[in-house]
Amino acid sequence: MKLLRDTVLDPFLLGIVTVAVLASLFPATGTAEDVLTWVTRIAIGLLFLIYGARLSPRDAWEGLKHWRLHAVILASTYLLFPALGLALRILKPGLLSDDLYTGVLFLCLVPSTVQSSIAFTSIARGNVAGAVVSASFSNILGVFVTPLLVIALMTTTGSAGIEPSSILRIIAQLLLPFVLGQLIRPWVTGWLTRHSAPTKLVDRGSILLVVFAAFSEAQNQHVWSSMAVWRIGVVLAVCVVLLALVLTITWYVGLLARFPLEDRLVLLFCGSKKSLASGLPMAAVLFVGQPVGLIVLPLLLFHQIQLMVCTVIAQHVARRPDAVVSAAS
């Protein structure tokens, strides 16, 4: 179980926990808080500029050829998950506070992961090319779809106070940088390919900044002192049940759709993931003036749970005989 141990002890995940603890103990205040806000906004814009520069229009067009698989995965990400999130409203306010339910619903609206979806598909000997396309599509569409779902569903259910100004923030901090990245792609794609370290720094550094800012703001607003510890246990249980439901549904949908085993694995891993890398920056833009630290808590917990569970599943499936792969194809 070396992979499972490495997942649990992943330096980046440990870094997120460390930053969250530091922000709770030493929150930014006054001028430092203002500087942190602007640095975080710049980092988020740079992150989505890189997302835009990474997307190859040719790869996106090639991916459309396997449209049935990608359509089912996108339906899981943007239809099944939101439906389950809305159903979980019955837990509010008895088991989930308003802010925690907002976080659970937001978790259900963010796109799928890229790196881990592809990695687990590869470990399980699935259709890696299909995973690359599906995960990429999910993230690209998420730039547009997730904010729209947040505004539509959270405004109508009263789960969060999404103001009209959020649309302007989305355009300024997410969409414009993404479009700019597409425009400058011919000139920067080669550099980005050759120099992965700066890209990785922006990718992970922006997330750490968002986590620090969110938990710092939560501490300044005395969010944690007002929340009962048992509610965190409820959020953990909700995340586990949510993941179990989606894993089960996606697997049997793949069987009903008569997808080959390799494609069912893509559906299983890409259709059940939620992206911390995309979700945290979006939360920082969408929930200005609200307890972001509390709202992103379900996403932080779900992300860790999905990594641990899918590590075990991928390792188990990878041990199947080669004859099974040939027969299922």
mmCIF file of C-alpha atoms in Angstrom:
data_model
loop_
_atom_site.group_PDB
_atom_site.id
_atom_site.type_symbol
_atom_site.label_atom_id
_atom_site.label_comp_id
_atom_site.label_asym_id
_atom_site.label_seq_id
_atom_site.Cartn_x
_atom_site.Cartn_y
_atom_site.Cartn_z
ATOM 1 C CA MET A 1 0.000 0.000 0.000
ATOM 2 C CA LYS A 2 2.914 2.329 -0.697
ATOM 3 C CA LEU A 3 0.784 4.493 -3.023
ATOM 4 C CA LEU A 4 -1.852 4.921 -0.327
ATOM 5 C CA ARG A 5 0.809 5.918 2.192
ATOM 6 C CA ASP A 6 2.319 8.389 -0.283
ATOM 7 C CA THR A 7 -1.138 9.863 -0.940
ATOM 8 C CA VAL A 8 -1.862 10.396 2.739
ATOM 9 C CA LEU A 9 1.597 11.908 3.272
ATOM 10 C CA ASP A 10 1.608 13.928 0.048
ATOM 11 C CA PRO A 11 3.709 17.078 0.691
ATOM 12 C CA PHE A 12 1.162 19.327 -0.999
ATOM 13 C CA LEU A 13 -1.741 18.036 1.086
ATOM 14 C CA LEU A 14 0.383 18.360 4.205
ATOM 15 C CA GLY A 15 1.225 21.882 3.077
ATOM 16 C CA ILE A 16 -2.478 22.749 2.830
ATOM 17 C CA VAL A 17 -3.074 21.488 6.373
ATOM 18 C CA THR A 18 -0.033 23.397 7.645
ATOM 19 C CA VAL A 19 -1.102 26.635 5.982
ATOM 20 C CA ALA A 20 -4.640 26.269 7.355
ATOM 21 C CA VAL A 21 -3.299 25.780 10.885
ATOM 22 C CA LEU A 22 -0.890 28.724 10.587
ATOM 23 C CA ALA A 23 -3.637 30.995 9.261
ATOM 24 C CA SER A 24 -5.882 29.994 12.173
ATOM 25 C CA LEU A 25 -3.128 30.702 14.699
ATOM 26 C CA PHE A 26 -1.676 33.819 13.048
ATOM 27 C CA PRO A 27 -4.392 35.400 10.865
ATOM 28 C CA ALA A 28 -3.540 38.346 8.656
ATOM 29 C CA THR A 29 -5.018 41.613 9.885
ATOM 30 C CA GLY A 30 -4.996 45.257 8.842
ATOM 31 C CA THR A 31 -2.580 46.121 6.036
ATOM 32 C CA ALA A 32 -1.321 42.538 5.848
ATOM 33 C CA GLU A 33 -4.860 41.360 5.161
ATOM 34 C CA ASP A 34 -5.295 43.900 2.348
ATOM 35 C CA VAL A 35 -1.977 42.889 0.775
ATOM 36 C CA LEU A 36 -2.888 39.207 1.046
ATOM 37 C CA THR A 37 -6.217 39.859 -0.686
ATOM 38 C CA TRP A 38 -4.581 41.528 -3.679
ATOM 39 C CA VAL A 39 -1.763 38.993 -3.954
ATOM 40 C CA THR A 40 -4.340 36.209 -3.902
ATOM 41 C CA ARG A 41 -6.397 37.878 -6.639
ATOM 42 C CA ILE A 42 -3.317 38.268 -8.842
ATOM 43 C CA ALA A 43 -2.331 34.644 -8.255
ATOM 44 C CA ILE A 44 -5.815 33.419 -9.184
ATOM 45 C CA GLY A 45 -5.762 35.468 -12.401
ATOM 46 C CA LEU A 46 -2.324 34.102 -13.298
ATOM 47 C CA LEU A 47 -3.510 30.568 -12.570
ATOM 48 C CA PHE A 48 -6.436 30.812 -14.994
ATOM 49 C CA LEU A 49 -4.219 32.479 -17.594
ATOM 50 C CA ILE A 50 -2.023 29.371 -17.453
ATOM 51 C CA TYR A 51 -5.128 27.146 -17.704
ATOM 52 C CA GLY A 52 -6.044 28.956 -20.915
ATOM 53 C CA ALA A 53 -2.530 28.699 -22.321
ATOM 54 C CA ARG A 54 -2.406 24.960 -21.616
ATOM 55 C CA LEU A 55 -5.558 24.058 -23.571
ATOM 56 C CA SER A 56 -4.848 22.855 -27.092
ATOM 57 C CA PRO A 57 -7.800 23.465 -29.467
ATOM 58 C CA ARG A 58 -6.644 20.476 -31.519
ATOM 59 C CA ASP A 59 -6.758 18.168 -28.479
ATOM 60 C CA ALA A 60 -10.201 19.477 -27.586
ATOM 61 C CA TRP A 61 -11.457 18.759 -31.105
ATOM 62 C CA GLU A 62 -9.968 15.256 -31.099
ATOM 63 C CA GLY A 63 -11.696 14.557 -27.818
ATOM 64 C CA LEU A 64 -15.118 15.146 -29.331
ATOM 65 C CA LYS A 65 -14.776 11.887 -31.298
ATOM 66 C CA HIS A 66 -15.472 9.888 -28.128
ATOM 67 C CA TRP A 67 -18.444 12.063 -27.279
ATOM 68 C CA ARG A 68 -20.605 9.409 -25.530
ATOM 69 C CA LEU A 69 -18.011 8.768 -22.832
ATOM 70 C CA HIS A 70 -17.284 12.452 -22.284
ATOM 71 C CA ALA A 71 -20.990 13.338 -22.233
ATOM 72 C CA VAL A 72 -21.667 10.798 -19.466
ATOM 73 C CA ILE A 73 -18.685 12.052 -17.429
ATOM 74 C CA LEU A 74 -19.789 15.669 -17.767
ATOM 75 C CA ALA A 75 -23.329 14.642 -16.785
ATOM 76 C CA SER A 76 -21.933 13.066 -13.624
ATOM 77 C CA THR A 77 -19.926 16.194 -12.806
ATOM 78 C CA TYR A 78 -22.513 18.851 -13.605
ATOM 79 C CA LEU A 79 -25.879 17.046 -13.287
ATOM 80 C CA LEU A 80 -25.565 14.084 -10.910
ATOM 81 C CA PHE A 81 -23.412 15.829 -8.329
ATOM 82 C CA PRO A 82 -25.571 19.008 -8.233
ATOM 83 C CA ALA A 83 -28.735 16.878 -7.914
ATOM 84 C CA LEU A 84 -27.246 15.026 -4.953
ATOM 85 C CA GLY A 85 -26.105 18.330 -3.470
ATOM 86 C CA LEU A 86 -29.615 19.740 -3.653
ATOM 87 C CA ALA A 87 -31.011 16.556 -2.095
ATOM 88 C CA LEU A 88 -28.656 16.984 0.866
ATOM 89 C CA ARG A 89 -30.493 20.179 1.720
ATOM 90 C CA ILE A 90 -32.673 18.028 3.994
ATOM 91 C CA LEU A 91 -29.726 17.992 6.438
ATOM 92 C CA LYS A 92 -29.991 21.763 6.904
ATOM 93 C CA PRO A 93 -30.107 23.227 9.539
ATOM 94 C CA GLY A 94 -30.344 20.253 11.901
ATOM 95 C CA LEU A 95 -27.103 18.473 10.928
ATOM 96 C CA LEU A 96 -25.445 20.991 8.618
ATOM 97 C CA SER A 97 -25.291 24.691 9.349
ATOM 98 C CA ASP A 98 -26.153 27.100 6.529
ATOM 99 C CA ASP A 99 -22.485 27.767 5.721
ATOM 100 C CA LEU A 100 -21.508 24.089 5.827
ATOM 101 C CA TYR A 101 -24.393 23.175 3.526
ATOM 102 C CA THR A 102 -23.278 25.971 1.199
ATOM 103 C CA GLY A 103 -19.868 24.298 1.182
ATOM 104 C CA VAL A 104 -21.342 20.863 0.444
ATOM 105 C CA LEU A 105 -23.421 22.257 -2.425
ATOM 106 C CA PHE A 106 -20.431 24.201 -3.770
ATOM 107 C CA LEU A 107 -18.346 21.015 -3.637
ATOM 108 C CA CYS A 108 -20.954 19.394 -5.900
ATOM 109 C CA LEU A 109 -20.650 22.183 -8.481
ATOM 110 C CA VAL A 110 -16.884 22.362 -9.073
ATOM 111 C CA PRO A 111 -15.207 20.545 -11.998
ATOM 112 C CA SER A 112 -13.362 17.238 -11.910
ATOM 113 C CA THR A 113 -9.671 16.941 -11.137
ATOM 114 C CA VAL A 114 -7.084 16.626 -13.898
ATOM 115 C CA GLN A 115 -3.889 15.148 -12.488
ATOM 116 C CA SER A 116 -5.390 12.600 -10.087
ATOM 117 C CA SER A 117 -8.115 11.471 -12.519
ATOM 118 C CA ILE A 118 -5.486 10.722 -15.149
ATOM 119 C CA ALA A 119 -3.096 9.165 -12.619
ATOM 120 C CA PHE A 120 -5.695 6.766 -11.195
ATOM 121 C CA THR A 121 -6.874 5.783 -14.678
ATOM 122 C CA SER A 122 -3.281 5.037 -15.634
ATOM 123 C CA ILE A 123 -2.646 2.989 -12.478
ATOM 124 C CA ALA A 124 -5.811 0.956 -13.115
ATOM 125 C CA ARG A 125 -4.783 0.408 -16.761
ATOM 126 C CA GLY A 126 -7.735 2.285 -18.177
ATOM 127 C CA ASN A 127 -8.121 4.551 -21.214
ATOM 128 C CA VAL A 128 -5.580 7.236 -20.301
ATOM 129 C CA ALA A 129 -6.173 9.274 -23.473
ATOM 130 C CA GLY A 130 -9.882 9.394 -22.686
ATOM 131 C CA ALA A 131 -9.123 10.491 -19.125
ATOM 132 C CA VAL A 132 -6.897 13.310 -20.351
ATOM 133 C CA VAL A 133 -9.605 14.677 -22.631
ATOM 134 C CA SER A 134 -12.480 14.251 -20.159
ATOM 135 C CA ALA A 135 -10.636 15.765 -17.215
ATOM 136 C CA SER A 136 -9.450 18.678 -19.341
ATOM 137 C CA PHE A 137 -12.945 19.315 -20.723
ATOM 138 C CA SER A 138 -14.393 19.257 -17.225
ATOM 139 C CA ASN A 139 -11.966 21.888 -16.002
ATOM 140 C CA ILE A 140 -12.334 24.123 -19.028
ATOM 141 C CA LEU A 141 -16.135 23.997 -18.911
ATOM 142 C CA GLY A 142 -15.966 24.542 -15.161
ATOM 143 C CA VAL A 143 -14.596 28.031 -15.698
ATOM 144 C CA PHE A 144 -17.967 28.903 -17.217
ATOM 145 C CA VAL A 145 -20.398 26.322 -15.820
ATOM 146 C CA THR A 146 -19.474 26.318 -12.119
ATOM 147 C CA PRO A 147 -20.036 30.061 -11.539
ATOM 148 C CA LEU A 148 -23.332 29.869 -13.434
ATOM 149 C CA LEU A 149 -24.470 26.897 -11.343
ATOM 150 C CA VAL A 150 -23.441 28.655 -8.143
ATOM 151 C CA ILE A 151 -25.402 31.772 -9.046
ATOM 152 C CA ALA A 152 -28.447 29.800 -10.248
ATOM 153 C CA LEU A 153 -28.697 27.142 -7.539
ATOM 154 C CA MET A 154 -27.413 28.987 -4.507
ATOM 155 C CA THR A 155 -29.470 32.083 -5.147
ATOM 156 C CA THR A 156 -32.686 30.120 -5.629
ATOM 157 C CA THR A 157 -32.122 27.839 -2.617
ATOM 158 C CA GLY A 158 -30.959 30.621 -0.337
ATOM 159 C CA SER A 159 -27.712 28.762 0.333
ATOM 160 C CA ALA A 160 -25.497 31.794 -0.121
ATOM 161 C CA GLY A 161 -25.765 35.460 -0.847
ATOM 162 C CA ILE A 162 -24.379 35.602 -4.392
ATOM 163 C CA GLU A 163 -24.438 39.227 -5.463
ATOM 164 C CA PRO A 164 -24.643 40.518 -9.059
ATOM 165 C CA SER A 165 -21.126 41.896 -8.611
ATOM 166 C CA SER A 166 -19.941 38.265 -8.501
ATOM 167 C CA ILE A 167 -20.460 38.118 -12.268
ATOM 168 C CA LEU A 168 -18.017 40.987 -12.757
ATOM 169 C CA ARG A 169 -15.489 39.318 -10.447
ATOM 170 C CA ILE A 170 -15.842 36.070 -12.399
ATOM 171 C CA ILE A 171 -15.205 37.879 -15.680
ATOM 172 C CA ALA A 172 -12.264 39.871 -14.325
ATOM 173 C CA GLN A 173 -10.515 37.142 -12.331
ATOM 174 C CA LEU A 174 -11.398 33.952 -14.198
ATOM 175 C CA LEU A 175 -12.716 34.425 -17.735
ATOM 176 C CA LEU A 176 -10.520 37.293 -18.973
ATOM 177 C CA PRO A 177 -7.262 35.640 -17.862
ATOM 178 C CA PHE A 178 -8.419 32.355 -19.400
ATOM 179 C CA VAL A 179 -9.233 34.005 -22.745
ATOM 180 C CA LEU A 180 -5.932 35.899 -22.630
ATOM 181 C CA GLY A 181 -4.150 32.593 -22.062
ATOM 182 C CA GLN A 182 -5.794 31.202 -25.201
ATOM 183 C CA LEU A 183 -4.722 34.268 -27.195
ATOM 184 C CA ILE A 184 -1.072 34.132 -26.130
ATOM 185 C CA ARG A 185 -0.881 30.320 -26.313
ATOM 186 C CA PRO A 186 1.105 30.207 -29.614
ATOM 187 C CA TRP A 187 3.903 32.210 -27.992
ATOM 188 C CA VAL A 188 4.031 30.661 -24.514
ATOM 189 C CA THR A 189 3.018 27.007 -24.894
ATOM 190 C CA GLY A 190 6.563 25.923 -25.733
ATOM 191 C CA TRP A 191 7.985 27.742 -22.724
ATOM 192 C CA LEU A 192 5.339 26.274 -20.426
ATOM 193 C CA THR A 193 6.148 22.788 -21.718
ATOM 194 C CA ARG A 194 9.889 23.192 -21.194
ATOM 195 C CA HIS A 195 9.640 24.905 -17.788
ATOM 196 C CA SER A 196 7.222 23.042 -15.545
ATOM 197 C CA ALA A 197 8.610 24.381 -12.256
ATOM 198 C CA PRO A 198 7.222 27.968 -12.556
ATOM 199 C CA THR A 199 3.860 26.593 -13.679
ATOM 200 C CA LYS A 200 3.758 24.206 -10.731
ATOM 201 C CA LEU A 201 4.704 27.064 -8.400
ATOM 202 C CA VAL A 202 1.790 29.200 -9.596
ATOM 203 C CA ASP A 203 -0.579 26.203 -9.599
ATOM 204 C CA ARG A 204 0.138 25.121 -6.039
ATOM 205 C CA GLY A 205 1.166 28.503 -4.659
ATOM 206 C CA SER A 206 -2.163 30.067 -5.602
ATOM 207 C CA ILE A 207 -4.028 27.291 -3.787
ATOM 208 C CA LEU A 208 -1.938 27.737 -0.650
ATOM 209 C CA LEU A 209 -2.590 31.491 -0.785
ATOM 210 C CA VAL A 210 -6.340 30.907 -1.100
ATOM 211 C CA VAL A 211 -6.296 28.470 1.835
ATOM 212 C CA PHE A 212 -4.346 30.905 4.013
ATOM 213 C CA ALA A 213 -6.615 33.817 3.105
ATOM 214 C CA ALA A 214 -9.785 31.765 3.673
ATOM 215 C CA PHE A 215 -8.778 30.381 7.058
ATOM 216 C CA SER A 216 -7.312 33.709 8.129
ATOM 217 C CA GLU A 217 -10.606 35.431 7.373
ATOM 218 C CA ALA A 218 -12.501 32.658 9.165
ATOM 219 C CA GLN A 219 -10.394 33.195 12.281
ATOM 220 C CA ASN A 220 -10.908 36.969 12.134
ATOM 221 C CA GLN A 221 -14.666 36.388 11.940
ATOM 222 C CA HIS A 222 -14.554 33.889 14.856
ATOM 223 C CA VAL A 223 -16.076 31.203 12.628
ATOM 224 C CA TRP A 224 -14.449 28.210 14.304
ATOM 225 C CA SER A 225 -15.330 29.211 17.844
ATOM 226 C CA SER A 226 -19.000 29.347 16.864
ATOM 227 C CA MET A 227 -19.095 25.871 15.254
ATOM 228 C CA ALA A 228 -19.645 22.627 17.161
ATOM 229 C CA VAL A 229 -16.959 19.971 16.581
ATOM 230 C CA TRP A 230 -19.552 17.276 15.874
ATOM 231 C CA ARG A 231 -20.620 19.115 12.731
ATOM 232 C CA ILE A 232 -17.207 18.408 11.192
ATOM 233 C CA GLY A 233 -17.903 14.712 11.761
ATOM 234 C CA VAL A 234 -21.206 15.142 9.938
ATOM 235 C CA VAL A 235 -19.416 16.774 6.986
ATOM 236 C CA LEU A 236 -16.958 13.867 6.881
ATOM 237 C CA ALA A 237 -19.826 11.373 6.832
ATOM 238 C CA VAL A 238 -21.634 13.339 4.095
ATOM 239 C CA CYS A 239 -18.472 13.369 1.948
ATOM 240 C CA VAL A 240 -17.995 9.614 2.350
ATOM 241 C CA VAL A 241 -21.626 8.846 1.449
ATOM 242 C CA LEU A 242 -21.554 11.278 -1.482
ATOM 243 C CA LEU A 243 -18.410 9.694 -2.929
ATOM 244 C CA ALA A 244 -19.769 6.164 -2.421
ATOM 245 C CA LEU A 245 -23.007 7.047 -4.225
ATOM 246 C CA VAL A 246 -21.253 8.613 -7.211
ATOM 247 C CA LEU A 247 -18.727 5.783 -7.519
ATOM 248 C CA THR A 248 -21.546 3.230 -7.496
ATOM 249 C CA ILE A 249 -23.734 5.135 -9.952
ATOM 250 C CA THR A 250 -20.935 5.859 -12.440
ATOM 251 C CA TRP A 251 -19.802 2.229 -12.435
ATOM 252 C CA TYR A 252 -23.255 0.827 -13.172
ATOM 253 C CA VAL A 253 -24.016 3.529 -15.738
ATOM 254 C CA GLY A 254 -20.832 2.451 -17.533
ATOM 255 C CA LEU A 255 -22.094 -1.118 -17.529
ATOM 256 C CA LEU A 256 -25.533 -0.094 -18.831
ATOM 257 C CA ALA A 257 -23.902 2.018 -21.558
ATOM 258 C CA ARG A 258 -21.841 -1.063 -22.571
ATOM 259 C CA PHE A 259 -18.570 0.834 -22.330
ATOM 260 C CA PRO A 260 -15.441 -1.352 -22.455
ATOM 261 C CA LEU A 261 -13.656 -1.802 -19.127
ATOM 262 C CA GLU A 262 -10.999 0.801 -19.936
ATOM 263 C CA ASP A 263 -13.677 3.436 -20.579
ATOM 264 C CA ARG A 264 -15.662 2.439 -17.479
ATOM 265 C CA LEU A 265 -12.541 3.165 -15.449
ATOM 266 C CA VAL A 266 -12.335 6.639 -17.013
ATOM 267 C CA LEU A 267 -15.972 7.239 -16.063
ATOM 268 C CA LEU A 268 -15.358 5.909 -12.554
ATOM 269 C CA PHE A 269 -12.326 8.080 -11.822
ATOM 270 C CA CYS A 270 -13.125 11.248 -13.800
ATOM 271 C CA GLY A 271 -16.829 11.253 -12.975
ATOM 272 C CA SER A 272 -16.348 10.977 -9.215
ATOM 273 C CA LYS A 273 -13.635 13.595 -8.631
ATOM 274 C CA LYS A 274 -13.866 17.204 -7.512
ATOM 275 C CA SER A 275 -11.014 19.621 -8.100
ATOM 276 C CA LEU A 276 -9.421 21.411 -5.173
ATOM 277 C CA ALA A 277 -7.180 23.320 -7.591
ATOM 278 C CA SER A 278 -10.150 24.860 -9.427
ATOM 279 C CA GLY A 279 -12.635 24.979 -6.560
ATOM 280 C CA LEU A 280 -10.609 26.995 -4.048
ATOM 281 C CA PRO A 281 -9.795 29.916 -6.397
ATOM 282 C CA MET A 282 -13.426 30.013 -7.550
ATOM 283 C CA ALA A 283 -14.648 30.080 -3.950
ATOM 284 C CA ALA A 284 -12.362 33.017 -3.216
ATOM 285 C CA VAL A 285 -13.965 34.922 -6.096
ATOM 286 C CA LEU A 286 -17.578 33.887 -5.548
ATOM 287 C CA PHE A 287 -17.934 34.138 -1.771
ATOM 288 C CA VAL A 288 -16.393 37.508 -1.012
ATOM 289 C CA GLY A 289 -17.523 38.766 2.388
ATOM 290 C CA GLN A 290 -18.652 35.292 3.503
ATOM 291 C CA PRO A 291 -16.891 32.669 5.692
ATOM 292 C CA VAL A 292 -14.863 31.158 2.854
ATOM 293 C CA GLY A 293 -12.838 28.998 5.233
ATOM 294 C CA LEU A 294 -15.981 27.242 6.408
ATOM 295 C CA ILE A 295 -17.472 27.030 2.924
ATOM 296 C CA VAL A 296 -14.412 25.306 1.425
ATOM 297 C CA LEU A 297 -14.067 22.848 4.333
ATOM 298 C CA PRO A 298 -16.259 20.152 2.672
ATOM 299 C CA LEU A 299 -14.195 20.414 -0.526
ATOM 300 C CA LEU A 300 -10.946 20.051 1.437
ATOM 301 C CA LEU A 301 -12.256 16.949 3.205
ATOM 302 C CA PHE A 302 -13.808 15.414 0.068
ATOM 303 C CA HIS A 303 -10.563 15.908 -1.844
ATOM 304 C CA GLN A 304 -8.547 13.926 0.695
ATOM 305 C CA ILE A 305 -11.183 11.176 0.965
ATOM 306 C CA GLN A 306 -11.421 10.752 -2.814
ATOM 307 C CA LEU A 307 -7.648 10.380 -3.098
ATOM 308 C CA MET A 308 -7.487 7.699 -0.423
ATOM 309 C CA VAL A 309 -10.486 5.719 -1.670
ATOM 310 C CA CYS A 310 -9.542 5.875 -5.358
ATOM 311 C CA THR A 311 -5.969 4.862 -4.559
ATOM 312 C CA VAL A 312 -7.291 1.625 -3.081
ATOM 313 C CA ILE A 313 -9.685 1.058 -6.014
ATOM 314 C CA ALA A 314 -7.009 1.749 -8.650
ATOM 315 C CA GLN A 315 -4.548 -0.624 -6.997
ATOM 316 C CA HIS A 316 -7.174 -3.358 -6.751
ATOM 317 C CA VAL A 317 -8.273 -3.052 -10.388
ATOM 318 C CA ALA A 318 -4.658 -2.888 -11.606
ATOM 319 C CA ARG A 319 -4.043 -6.415 -10.280
ATOM 320 C CA ARG A 320 -6.547 -7.980 -12.710
ATOM 321 C CA PRO A 321 -5.124 -10.458 -15.272
ATOM 322 C CA ASP A 322 -4.313 -9.112 -18.739
ATOM 323 C CA ALA A 323 -6.825 -11.592 -20.164
ATOM 324 C CA VAL A 324 -9.601 -9.717 -18.380
ATOM 325 C CA VAL A 325 -8.592 -6.514 -20.130
ATOM 326 C CA SER A 326 -8.628 -8.179 -23.538
ATOM 327 C CA ALA A 327 -11.992 -9.848 -22.953
ATOM 328 C CA ALA A 328 -13.594 -6.616 -21.725
ATOM 329 C CA SER A 329 -12.315 -4.511 -24.615
#
